PDB file of C-alpha atoms in Angstrom:
ATOM      1  CA  MET P   1      58.002  98.185 132.232  1.00 57.00           C
ATOM      2  CA  ILE P   2      61.292 100.100 132.015  1.00 58.00           C
ATOM      3  CA  LEU P   3      63.759  99.108 129.339  1.00 52.00           C
ATOM      4  CA  THR P   4      67.399  99.863 130.046  1.00 53.00           C
ATOM      5  CA  LEU P   5      70.143  99.598 127.476  1.00 49.00           C
ATOM      6  CA  SER P   6      73.809  99.334 128.249  1.00 48.00           C
ATOM      7  CA  ALA P   7      76.134 102.001 126.866  1.00 47.00           C
ATOM      8  CA  ALA P   8      77.633  99.448 124.459  1.00 48.00           C
ATOM      9  CA  THR P   9      74.195  98.665 123.042  1.00 46.00           C
ATOM     10  CA  VAL P  10      73.415 102.345 122.513  1.00 45.00           C
ATOM     11  CA  ILE P  11      76.757 103.009 120.809  1.00 47.00           C
ATOM     12  CA  ALA P  12      76.314  99.995 118.546  1.00 49.00           C
ATOM     13  CA  GLN P  13      72.903 101.298 117.505  1.00 55.00           C
ATOM     14  CA  ILE P  14      74.139 104.837 116.819  1.00 71.00           C
ATOM     15  CA  ARG P  15      77.395 103.958 115.082  1.00 79.00           C
ATOM     16  CA  PRO P  16      77.023 103.770 111.297  1.00 88.00           C
ATOM     17  CA  THR P  17      78.088 100.698 109.394  1.00 95.00           C
ATOM     18  CA  VAL P  18      80.925 100.930 106.901  1.00 96.00           C
ATOM     19  CA  GLN P  19      78.355 100.589 104.114  1.00 96.00           C
ATOM     20  CA  SER P  20      76.333 103.579 105.358  1.00 95.00           C
ATOM     21  CA  LEU P  21      79.331 105.946 105.708  1.00 95.00           C
ATOM     22  CA  PRO P  22      79.386 108.866 103.272  1.00 95.00           C
ATOM     23  CA  ASP P  23      82.302 109.160 100.836  1.00 95.00           C
ATOM     24  CA  GLY P  24      85.450 110.293 102.629  1.00 94.00           C
ATOM     25  CA  ASP P  25      88.576 109.246 104.507  1.00 94.00           C
ATOM     26  CA  TYR P  26      88.308 107.104 107.655  1.00 95.00           C
ATOM     27  CA  ARG P  27      90.532 105.554 110.296  1.00 93.00           C
ATOM     28  CA  TYR P  28      89.689 102.672 112.650  1.00 94.00           C
ATOM     29  CA  ARG P  29      91.739 101.012 115.388  1.00 93.00           C
ATOM     30  CA  ASP P  30      91.243  97.960 117.604  1.00 92.00           C
ATOM     31  CA  SER P  31      92.115  99.964 120.732  1.00 84.00           C
ATOM     32  CA  PHE P  32      91.980 103.504 122.068  1.00 76.00           C
ATOM     33  CA  ALA P  33      95.194 102.865 124.047  1.00 76.00           C
ATOM     34  CA  ILE P  34      98.101 104.602 122.328  1.00 73.00           C
ATOM     35  CA  ASP P  35     100.782 103.025 124.522  1.00 77.00           C
ATOM     36  CA  ARG P  36     100.328  99.455 123.291  1.00 80.00           C
ATOM     37  CA  PRO P  37     100.555  97.726 119.885  1.00 79.00           C
ATOM     38  CA  PHE P  38      97.439  98.035 117.762  1.00 88.00           C
ATOM     39  CA  ARG P  39      95.856  97.245 114.423  1.00 92.00           C
ATOM     40  CA  GLU P  40      94.844 100.271 112.389  1.00 92.00           C
ATOM     41  CA  ILE P  41      92.850 100.517 109.186  1.00 94.00           C
ATOM     42  CA  GLN P  42      92.778 103.698 107.122  1.00 94.00           C
ATOM     43  CA  PHE P  43      90.580 103.880 104.065  1.00 96.00           C
ATOM     44  CA  ARG P  44      88.950 106.123 101.518  1.00 95.00           C
ATOM     45  CA  LYS P  45      85.377 105.418 100.494  1.00 96.00           C
ATOM     46  CA  ARG P  46      84.451 106.625  97.009  1.00 94.00           C
ATOM     47  CA  ASP P  47      81.257 105.586  95.275  1.00 88.00           C
ATOM     48  CA  ARG P  48      81.030 101.832  95.840  1.00 90.00           C
ATOM     49  CA  TYR P  49      84.761 101.234  96.388  1.00 95.00           C
ATOM     50  CA  ILE P  50      86.866 101.229  99.540  1.00 97.00           C
ATOM     51  CA  THR P  51      90.635 101.507  99.190  1.00 96.00           C
ATOM     52  CA  GLY P  52      92.937 101.527 102.196  1.00 96.00           C
ATOM     53  CA  SER P  53      95.703 100.144 104.353  1.00 95.00           C
ATOM     54  CA  ASP P  54      95.584  97.544 107.119  1.00 95.00           C
ATOM     55  CA  SER P  55      98.585  97.630 109.444  1.00 92.00           C
ATOM     56  CA  ASP P  56      99.337  95.781 112.664  1.00 91.00           C
ATOM     57  CA  THR P  57     102.097  97.100 114.939  1.00 88.00           C
ATOM     58  CA  ARG P  58     102.134  93.774 116.825  1.00 87.00           C
ATOM     59  CA  THR P  59     103.308  91.834 113.775  1.00 91.00           C
ATOM     60  CA  GLY P  60     104.860  94.683 111.795  1.00 90.00           C
ATOM     61  CA  LYS P  61     102.799  93.628 108.774  1.00 89.00           C
ATOM     62  CA  SER P  62     100.779  95.926 106.589  1.00 90.00           C
ATOM     63  CA  TYR P  63      99.121  95.716 103.212  1.00 94.00           C
ATOM     64  CA  CYS P  64      96.928  97.760 100.923  1.00 96.00           C
ATOM     65  CA  PHE P  65      93.475  96.624  99.901  1.00 97.00           C
ATOM     66  CA  ARG P  66      90.480  97.431  97.740  1.00 97.00           C
ATOM     67  CA  GLY P  67      86.997  96.052  98.224  1.00 97.00           C
ATOM     68  CA  PHE P  68      83.298  96.766  98.562  1.00 97.00           C
ATOM     69  CA  PRO P  69      81.325  97.702 101.682  1.00 97.00           C
ATOM     70  CA  GLN P  70      78.689  95.236 102.854  1.00 97.00           C
ATOM     71  CA  HIS P  71      76.981  96.082 106.156  1.00 96.00           C
ATOM     72  CA  ASN P  72      79.923  96.460 108.600  1.00 97.00           C
ATOM     73  CA  ASN P  73      82.425  94.553 106.460  1.00 97.00           C
ATOM     74  CA  ILE P  74      84.640  95.114 103.467  1.00 98.00           C
ATOM     75  CA  VAL P  75      84.277  92.163 101.096  1.00 98.00           C
ATOM     76  CA  ASN P  76      85.646  91.001  97.720  1.00 97.00           C
ATOM     77  CA  ILE P  77      89.047  92.261  98.803  1.00 97.00           C
ATOM     78  CA  THR P  78      92.048  92.496  96.547  1.00 97.00           C
ATOM     79  CA  ARG P  79      95.294  92.876  98.496  1.00 96.00           C
ATOM     80  CA  ALA P  80      98.253  94.799  97.083  1.00 94.00           C
ATOM     81  CA  ILE P  81     101.636  93.876  98.498  1.00 88.00           C
ATOM     82  CA  ALA P  82     104.530  96.253  97.808  1.00 83.00           C
ATOM     83  CA  ILE P  83     107.496  94.550  96.160  1.00 83.00           C
ATOM     84  CA  SER P  84     110.782  96.313  96.735  1.00 74.00           C
ATOM     85  CA  SER P  85     112.877  96.755  93.639  1.00 69.00           C
ATOM     86  CA  LYS P  86     116.418  98.093  93.497  1.00 68.00           C
ATOM     87  CA  THR P  87     116.098  99.233  89.896  1.00 68.00           C
ATOM     88  CA  ALA P  88     112.531 100.539  89.608  1.00 63.00           C
ATOM     89  CA  GLN P  89     111.887 104.038  90.894  1.00 70.00           C
ATOM     90  CA  GLN P  90     108.187 103.333  91.331  1.00 71.00           C
ATOM     91  CA  THR P  91     106.810 100.780  93.758  1.00 76.00           C
ATOM     92  CA  GLN P  92     105.809  97.499  92.149  1.00 83.00           C
ATOM     93  CA  TRP P  93     102.654  95.796  93.448  1.00 89.00           C
ATOM     94  CA  LYS P  94     101.618  92.169  93.638  1.00 90.00           C
ATOM     95  CA  LEU P  95      97.822  91.786  93.614  1.00 93.00           C
ATOM     96  CA  GLU P  96      96.149  88.813  95.300  1.00 95.00           C
ATOM     97  CA  PRO P  97      92.777  87.892  96.843  1.00 96.00           C
ATOM     98  CA  GLY P  98      92.310  88.932 100.474  1.00 96.00           C
ATOM     99  CA  ASN P  99      90.036  88.087 103.393  1.00 96.00           C
ATOM    100  CA  PRO P 100      87.010  90.200 104.370  1.00 97.00           C
ATOM    101  CA  ILE P 101      87.580  92.859 107.040  1.00 97.00           C
ATOM    102  CA  ASN P 102      85.006  93.116 109.837  1.00 97.00           C
ATOM    103  CA  PHE P 103      84.613  96.410 111.739  1.00 96.00           C
ATOM    104  CA  ASP P 104      82.425  95.203 114.632  1.00 95.00           C
ATOM    105  CA  LYS P 105      85.335  95.345 117.131  1.00 93.00           C
ATOM    106  CA  LEU P 106      87.144  98.355 115.667  1.00 94.00           C
ATOM    107  CA  TYR P 107      86.760 101.933 116.909  1.00 91.00           C
ATOM    108  CA  PRO P 108      86.473 104.961 114.623  1.00 92.00           C
ATOM    109  CA  LEU P 109      89.107 107.670 115.079  1.00 88.00           C
ATOM    110  CA  GLN P 110      89.472 111.066 113.499  1.00 83.00           C
ATOM    111  CA  ALA P 111      90.953 110.584 110.057  1.00 76.00           C
ATOM    112  CA  GLY P 112      94.065 112.540 109.228  1.00 70.00           C
ATOM    113  CA  PRO P 113      96.128 112.646 106.078  1.00 64.00           C
ATOM    114  CA  GLY P 114      98.111 109.436 106.057  1.00 74.00           C
ATOM    115  CA  LEU P 115     101.109 108.452 103.984  1.00 76.00           C
ATOM    116  CA  GLU P 116      99.997 104.800 104.105  1.00 83.00           C
ATOM    117  CA  LEU P 117      96.591 105.704 102.685  1.00 88.00           C
ATOM    118  CA  TYR P 118      98.128 107.746  99.861  1.00 88.00           C
ATOM    119  CA  LYS P 119     100.543 104.913  99.020  1.00 89.00           C
ATOM    120  CA  CYS P 120      97.641 102.445  98.901  1.00 93.00           C
ATOM    121  CA  LEU P 121      95.525 104.676  96.678  1.00 91.00           C
ATOM    122  CA  THR P 122      98.366 104.674  94.127  1.00 89.00           C
ATOM    123  CA  ALA P 123      98.550 100.857  94.272  1.00 90.00           C
ATOM    124  CA  PHE P 124      95.152 100.630  92.600  1.00 90.00           C
ATOM    125  CA  LEU P 125      95.596 103.291  89.930  1.00 84.00           C
ATOM    126  CA  PRO P 126      95.182 101.694  86.488  1.00 69.00           C
ATOM    127  CA  GLU P 127      98.714 102.565  85.357  1.00 50.00           C
ATOM    128  CA  PHE P 128     100.195 100.621  88.283  1.00 48.00           C
ATOM    129  CA  LYS P 129      98.244  97.422  87.680  1.00 45.00           C
ATOM    130  CA  GLU P 130     100.117  94.675  85.885  1.00 46.00           C
ATOM    131  CA  SER P 131      96.904  93.678  84.129  1.00 41.00           C
ATOM    132  CA  SER P 132      96.663  97.096  82.473  1.00 37.00           C
ATOM    133  CA  VAL P 133     100.099  96.807  80.846  1.00 36.00           C
ATOM    134  CA  ILE P 134      99.636  95.921  77.197  1.00 35.00           C
ATOM    135  CA  SER P 135     102.631  94.877  75.111  1.00 35.00           C
ATOM    136  CA  HIS P 136     102.522  95.183  71.347  1.00 33.00           C
TER     137      HIS P 136
END
């Protein structure tokens, strides 16, 4: 008996899950086509945390997130939405619960330094969290 596997099956078996990725910066997109709108996720994995940005050029929406890897998903997501302020020099962030992100239909790309990723990493620094502000 000869067993044949399709190319998609082989790639799915070789491709690591988000949970099994080593610490580092990553970029995923829902399409390889550059000439059409796409969804792109950039993230940094450190220890058991994943912090990144999720942007969709179709809708023009983007947000920052932080969560935990579980198989090929990011779960327990906290979203950070930038709030524009005319008086504050630093970006203000509104934190709220977010939906899990599934990577089964996203393609890994070479990660480059991204302004969106840097902005999102600052959203989750303790000094930017409203909950860490203590008034006396």
